[in-house]
Tab-separated table of C-alpha atoms in Angstrom:
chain	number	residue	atom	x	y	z
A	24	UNK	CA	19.313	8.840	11.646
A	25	UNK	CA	19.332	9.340	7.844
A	26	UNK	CA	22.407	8.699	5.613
A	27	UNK	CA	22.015	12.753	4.924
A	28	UNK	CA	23.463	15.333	7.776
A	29	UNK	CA	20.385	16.524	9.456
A	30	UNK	CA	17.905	14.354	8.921
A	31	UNK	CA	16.029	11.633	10.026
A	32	UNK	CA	14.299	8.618	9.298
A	33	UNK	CA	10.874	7.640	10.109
A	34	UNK	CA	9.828	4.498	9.830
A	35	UNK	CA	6.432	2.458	9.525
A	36	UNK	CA	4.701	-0.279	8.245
A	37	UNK	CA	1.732	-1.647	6.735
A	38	UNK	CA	2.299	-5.573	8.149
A	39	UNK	CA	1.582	-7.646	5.435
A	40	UNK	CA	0.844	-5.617	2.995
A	41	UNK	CA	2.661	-7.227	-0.236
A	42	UNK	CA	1.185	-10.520	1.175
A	43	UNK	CA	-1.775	-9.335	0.969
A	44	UNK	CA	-2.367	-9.976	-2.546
A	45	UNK	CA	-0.613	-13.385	-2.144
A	46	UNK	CA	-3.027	-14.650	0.554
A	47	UNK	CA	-6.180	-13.362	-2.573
A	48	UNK	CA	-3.983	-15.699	-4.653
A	49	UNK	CA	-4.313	-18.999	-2.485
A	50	UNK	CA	-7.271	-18.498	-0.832
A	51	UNK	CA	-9.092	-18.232	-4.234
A	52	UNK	CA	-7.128	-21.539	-6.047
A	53	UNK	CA	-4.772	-19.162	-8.030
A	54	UNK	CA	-1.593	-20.317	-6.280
A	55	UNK	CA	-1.888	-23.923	-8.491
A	56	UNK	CA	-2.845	-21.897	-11.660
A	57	UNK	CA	0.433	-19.824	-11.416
A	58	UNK	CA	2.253	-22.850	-11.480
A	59	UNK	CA	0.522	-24.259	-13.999
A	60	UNK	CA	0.035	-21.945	-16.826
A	61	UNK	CA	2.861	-20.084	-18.468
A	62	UNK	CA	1.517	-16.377	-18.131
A	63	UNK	CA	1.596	-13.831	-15.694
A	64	UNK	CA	-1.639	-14.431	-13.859
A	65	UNK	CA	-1.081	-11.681	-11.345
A	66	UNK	CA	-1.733	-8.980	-14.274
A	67	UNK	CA	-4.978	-11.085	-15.672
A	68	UNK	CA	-6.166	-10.635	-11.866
A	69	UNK	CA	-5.553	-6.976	-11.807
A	70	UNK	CA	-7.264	-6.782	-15.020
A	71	UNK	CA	-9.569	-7.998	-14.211
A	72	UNK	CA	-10.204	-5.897	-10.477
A	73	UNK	CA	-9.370	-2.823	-12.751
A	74	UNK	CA	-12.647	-3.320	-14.980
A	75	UNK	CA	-14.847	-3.019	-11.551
A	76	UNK	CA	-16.397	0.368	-10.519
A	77	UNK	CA	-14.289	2.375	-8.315
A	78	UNK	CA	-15.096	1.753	-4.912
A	79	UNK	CA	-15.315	-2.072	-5.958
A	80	UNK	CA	-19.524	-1.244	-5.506
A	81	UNK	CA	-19.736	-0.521	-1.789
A	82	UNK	CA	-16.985	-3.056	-0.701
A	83	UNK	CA	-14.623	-2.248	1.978
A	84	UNK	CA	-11.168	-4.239	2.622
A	85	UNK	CA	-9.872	-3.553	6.383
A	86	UNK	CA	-6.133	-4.872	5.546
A	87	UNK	CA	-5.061	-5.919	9.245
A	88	UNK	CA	-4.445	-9.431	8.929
A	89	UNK	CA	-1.807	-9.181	10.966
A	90	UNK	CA	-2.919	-6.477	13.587
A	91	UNK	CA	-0.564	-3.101	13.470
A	92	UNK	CA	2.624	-1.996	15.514
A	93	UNK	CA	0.431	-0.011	17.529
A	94	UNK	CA	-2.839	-2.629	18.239
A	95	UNK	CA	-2.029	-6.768	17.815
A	96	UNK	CA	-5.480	-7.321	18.534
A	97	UNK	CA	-6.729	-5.540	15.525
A	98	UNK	CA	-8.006	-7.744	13.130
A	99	UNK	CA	-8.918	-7.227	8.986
A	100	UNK	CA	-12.664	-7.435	7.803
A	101	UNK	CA	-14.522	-7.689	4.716
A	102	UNK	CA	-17.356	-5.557	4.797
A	103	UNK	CA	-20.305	-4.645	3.084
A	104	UNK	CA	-20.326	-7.945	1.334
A	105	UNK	CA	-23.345	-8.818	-1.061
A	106	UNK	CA	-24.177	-11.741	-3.419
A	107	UNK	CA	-23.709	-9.656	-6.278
A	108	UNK	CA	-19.912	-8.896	-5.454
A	109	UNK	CA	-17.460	-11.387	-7.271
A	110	UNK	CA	-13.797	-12.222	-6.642
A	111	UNK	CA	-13.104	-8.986	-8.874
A	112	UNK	CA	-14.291	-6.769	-6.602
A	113	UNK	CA	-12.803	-8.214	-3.362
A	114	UNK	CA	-9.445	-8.205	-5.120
A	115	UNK	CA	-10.353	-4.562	-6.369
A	116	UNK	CA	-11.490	-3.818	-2.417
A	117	UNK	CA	-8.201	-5.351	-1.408
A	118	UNK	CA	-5.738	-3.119	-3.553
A	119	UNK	CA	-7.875	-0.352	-2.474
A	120	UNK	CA	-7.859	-1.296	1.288
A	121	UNK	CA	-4.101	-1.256	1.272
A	122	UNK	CA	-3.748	2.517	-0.078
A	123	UNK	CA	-6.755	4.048	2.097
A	124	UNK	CA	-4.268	2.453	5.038
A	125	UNK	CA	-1.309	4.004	3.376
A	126	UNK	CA	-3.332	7.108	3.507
A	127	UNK	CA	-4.026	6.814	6.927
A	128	UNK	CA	-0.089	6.014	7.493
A	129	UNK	CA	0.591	9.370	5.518
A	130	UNK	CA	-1.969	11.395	7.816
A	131	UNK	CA	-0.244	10.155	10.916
A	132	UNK	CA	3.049	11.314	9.984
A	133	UNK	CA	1.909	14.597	8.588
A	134	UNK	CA	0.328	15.250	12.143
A	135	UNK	CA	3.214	13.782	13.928
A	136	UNK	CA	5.752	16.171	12.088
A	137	UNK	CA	3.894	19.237	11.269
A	138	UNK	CA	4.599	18.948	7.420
A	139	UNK	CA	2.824	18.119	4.170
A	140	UNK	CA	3.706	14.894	2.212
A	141	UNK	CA	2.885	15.247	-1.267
A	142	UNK	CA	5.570	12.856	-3.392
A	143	UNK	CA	5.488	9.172	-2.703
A	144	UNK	CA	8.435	7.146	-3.975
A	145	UNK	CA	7.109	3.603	-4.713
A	146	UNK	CA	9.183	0.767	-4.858
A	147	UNK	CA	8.825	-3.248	-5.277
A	148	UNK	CA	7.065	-5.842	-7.233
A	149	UNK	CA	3.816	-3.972	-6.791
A	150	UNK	CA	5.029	-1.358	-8.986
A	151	UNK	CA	4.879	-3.465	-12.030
A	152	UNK	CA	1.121	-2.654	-12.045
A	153	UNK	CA	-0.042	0.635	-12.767
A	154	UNK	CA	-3.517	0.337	-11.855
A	155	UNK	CA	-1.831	-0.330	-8.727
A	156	UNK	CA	-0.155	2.632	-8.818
A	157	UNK	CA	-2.924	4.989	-10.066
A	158	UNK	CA	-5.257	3.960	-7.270
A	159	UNK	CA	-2.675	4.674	-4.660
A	160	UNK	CA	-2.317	8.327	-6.010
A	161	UNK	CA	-5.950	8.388	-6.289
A	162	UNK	CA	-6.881	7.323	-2.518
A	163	UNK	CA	-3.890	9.159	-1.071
A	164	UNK	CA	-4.035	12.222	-3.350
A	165	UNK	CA	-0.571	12.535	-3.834
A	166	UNK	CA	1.656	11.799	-6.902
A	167	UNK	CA	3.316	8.201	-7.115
A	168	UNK	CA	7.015	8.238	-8.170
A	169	UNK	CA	8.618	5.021	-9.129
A	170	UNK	CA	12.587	5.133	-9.604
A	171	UNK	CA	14.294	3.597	-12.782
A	172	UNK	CA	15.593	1.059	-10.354
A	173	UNK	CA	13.395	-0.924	-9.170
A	174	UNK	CA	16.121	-2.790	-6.284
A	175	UNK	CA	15.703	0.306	-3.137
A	176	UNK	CA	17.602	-1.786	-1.213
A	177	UNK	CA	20.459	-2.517	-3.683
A	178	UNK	CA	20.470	0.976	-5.169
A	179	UNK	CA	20.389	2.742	-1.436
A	180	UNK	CA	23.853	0.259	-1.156
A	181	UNK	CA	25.297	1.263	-4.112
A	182	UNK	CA	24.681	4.875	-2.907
A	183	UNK	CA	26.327	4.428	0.609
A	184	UNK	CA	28.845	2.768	-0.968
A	185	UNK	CA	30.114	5.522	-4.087
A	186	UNK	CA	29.485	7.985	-1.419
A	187	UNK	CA	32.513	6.153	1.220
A	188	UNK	CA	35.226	5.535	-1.822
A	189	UNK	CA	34.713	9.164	-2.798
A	190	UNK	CA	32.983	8.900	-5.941
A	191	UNK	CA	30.610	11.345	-4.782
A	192	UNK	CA	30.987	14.298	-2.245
A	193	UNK	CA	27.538	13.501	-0.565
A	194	UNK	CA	23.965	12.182	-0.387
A	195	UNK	CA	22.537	14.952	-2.451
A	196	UNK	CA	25.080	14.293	-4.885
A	197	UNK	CA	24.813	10.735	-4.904
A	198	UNK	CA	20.705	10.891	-5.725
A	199	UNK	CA	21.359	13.426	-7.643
A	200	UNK	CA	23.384	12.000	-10.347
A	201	UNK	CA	22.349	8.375	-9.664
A	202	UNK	CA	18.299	8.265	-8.727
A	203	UNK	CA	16.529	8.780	-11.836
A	204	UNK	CA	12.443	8.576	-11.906
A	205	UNK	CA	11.194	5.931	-14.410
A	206	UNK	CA	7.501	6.920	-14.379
A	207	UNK	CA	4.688	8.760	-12.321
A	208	UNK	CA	1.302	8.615	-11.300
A	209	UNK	CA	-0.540	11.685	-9.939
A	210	UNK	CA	-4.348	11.831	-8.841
A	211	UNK	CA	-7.181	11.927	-10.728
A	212	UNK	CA	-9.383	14.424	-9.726
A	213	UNK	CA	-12.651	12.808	-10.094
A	214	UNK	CA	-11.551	9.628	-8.600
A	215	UNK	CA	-9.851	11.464	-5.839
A	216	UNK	CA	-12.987	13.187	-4.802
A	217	UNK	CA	-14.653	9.956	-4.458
A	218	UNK	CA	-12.027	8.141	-2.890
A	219	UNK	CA	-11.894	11.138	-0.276
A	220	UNK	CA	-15.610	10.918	0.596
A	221	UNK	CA	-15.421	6.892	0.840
A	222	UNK	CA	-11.955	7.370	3.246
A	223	UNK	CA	-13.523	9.913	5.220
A	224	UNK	CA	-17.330	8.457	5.821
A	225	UNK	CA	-16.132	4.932	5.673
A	226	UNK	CA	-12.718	3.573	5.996
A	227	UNK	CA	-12.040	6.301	9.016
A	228	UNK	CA	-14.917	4.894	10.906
A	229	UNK	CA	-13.971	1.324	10.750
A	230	UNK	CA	-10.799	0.724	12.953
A	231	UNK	CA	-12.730	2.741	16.429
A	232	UNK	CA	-16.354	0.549	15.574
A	233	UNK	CA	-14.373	-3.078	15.420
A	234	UNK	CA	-11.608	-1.984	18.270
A	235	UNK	CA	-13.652	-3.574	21.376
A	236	UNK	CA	-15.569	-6.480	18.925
A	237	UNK	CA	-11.634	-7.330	17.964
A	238	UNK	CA	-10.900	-7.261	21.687
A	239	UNK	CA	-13.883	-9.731	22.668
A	240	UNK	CA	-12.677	-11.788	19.623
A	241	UNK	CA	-8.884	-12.276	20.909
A	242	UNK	CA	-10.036	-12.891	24.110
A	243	UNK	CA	-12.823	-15.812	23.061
A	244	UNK	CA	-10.279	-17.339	20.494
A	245	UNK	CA	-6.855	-16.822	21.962
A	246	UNK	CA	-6.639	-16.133	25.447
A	247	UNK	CA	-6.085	-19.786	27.216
C-alpha cells in the first residue's frame, strides 16, 4: 500500500543498476585513479562517453549482471563489439543499456496497469549527471524530474513524519508544500526517434535470442 488513501505501490528493480557504472570503474583501472587524483573522475568519464555518437556506433550494453527478479539465469552481454570501439563507447553503451532496460521496466508496468507513464521522478547520485539524465528521457521518451532534494529516502521520512504530528492534513498536502522539482529533462525528438528504432529492432530482440544460450551457460558453469 501507498502512504496516500487509495493507492498503491508498485515496485521493481533494475539489479545492479547504480553498480553498474562502478564495476566500468574497476574493471577499466579507474577505481586507483579516484583515489589518487583530487577531481571528480566520474564526470571526466561521462564526458568523455557524452562526446561519442548516439548509439555509442552500433554498441549494445545488455545490463543483467546480476540476472532479473523474474529470470536468475539471465546474464548481461556486450554486443556488437569492434576494434574501433574504445572504453568511451562501452561506457556510453552502458549508460544507455541501463535506460533502454528502464524503458522496458516502464512498458511492463504500463501493460500491467492499463495506464500511460509519462513523468519520471529521478533520484540518487546518478542524477548529478545530466547527460545521464538526458539520455534516459531520450531512450524512454518521457520527461526526467529530479526533486530539490536529492535524499528520497530521508525526504519520504520527513514527509511521514510532519504528516503523523499534524503539521500537515495529508500526503497531497505534505508533497505539495514540501516536494519541490529542482530541474527537468524531457526528450529530444531527434534522439528519441533514434533511440526508438535502436530499442525496438535491437535491444527488444536481445533478452528472447540469449534466453536458452544463458540457460546452456548456467548449466555448463554452475550446475555441480
Amino acid at each position: 500500500p501507498h502512504p496516500a488513501k487509495g493507492k498503491y505501490q508498485v515496485l521493481g528493480a533494475i539489479l545492479f543498476s547504480g553498480g553498474t557504472l562502478e564495476w566500468y570503474i574497476e574493471q577499466f583501472g579507474y577505481k586507483e585513479r579516484i583515489k589518487l587524483e583530487a577531481r571528480n573522475v566520474y564526470s571526466m568519464l561521462l564526458n568523455k562517453a557524452k562526446s561519442t555518437d548516439i548509439g555509442s556506433s552500433g554498441l549494445i550494453w545488455f545490463p543483467h549482471l546480476r540476472g532479473t527478479l523474474a529470470d536468475s539465469t539471465s546474464r548481461g552481454a556486450l554486443i556488437g563489439i569492434t576494434s574501433s570501439h574504445r572504453k568511451e563507447h562501452i561506457l556510453r553503451a552502458v549508460i544507455e543499456g541501463l535506460c533502454y532496460e528502464l524503458r522496458s521496466t516502464i512498458e511492463s508496468y504500463e501493460e500491467l496497469l492499463g495506464l500511460k507513464i509519462d513523468r519520471i521522478v529521478a533520484v540518487g547520485g546518478a542524477t548529478e549527471s545530466d547527460f545521464w539524465l538526458q539520455t534516459k528521457a531520450d531512450i524512454t521518451g518521457r520527461t526526467i524530474e529530479v526533486p530539490s532534494i536529492l535524499e528520497a529516502t530521508s525526504l519520504g521520512a520527513a514527509i511521514l513524519a510532519a504528516i503523523g504530528v499534524g503539521i500537515y492534513k495529508d500526503y497531497y498536502e505534505a508533497t505539495d508544500k514540501i516536494y519541490k522539482v529542482r530541474k527537468e529533462f524531457k526528450p529530444h525528438p531527434e534522439r528519441s526517434k533514434k533511440y526508438d528504432s535502436y530499442y525496438q529492432n535491437i535491444y527488444k530482440m536481445i533478452y528472447p535470442l540469449l534466453r536458452q544460450l544463458n540457460i546452456r551457460i548456467n548449466r555448463q558453469f554452475l550446475s555441480k
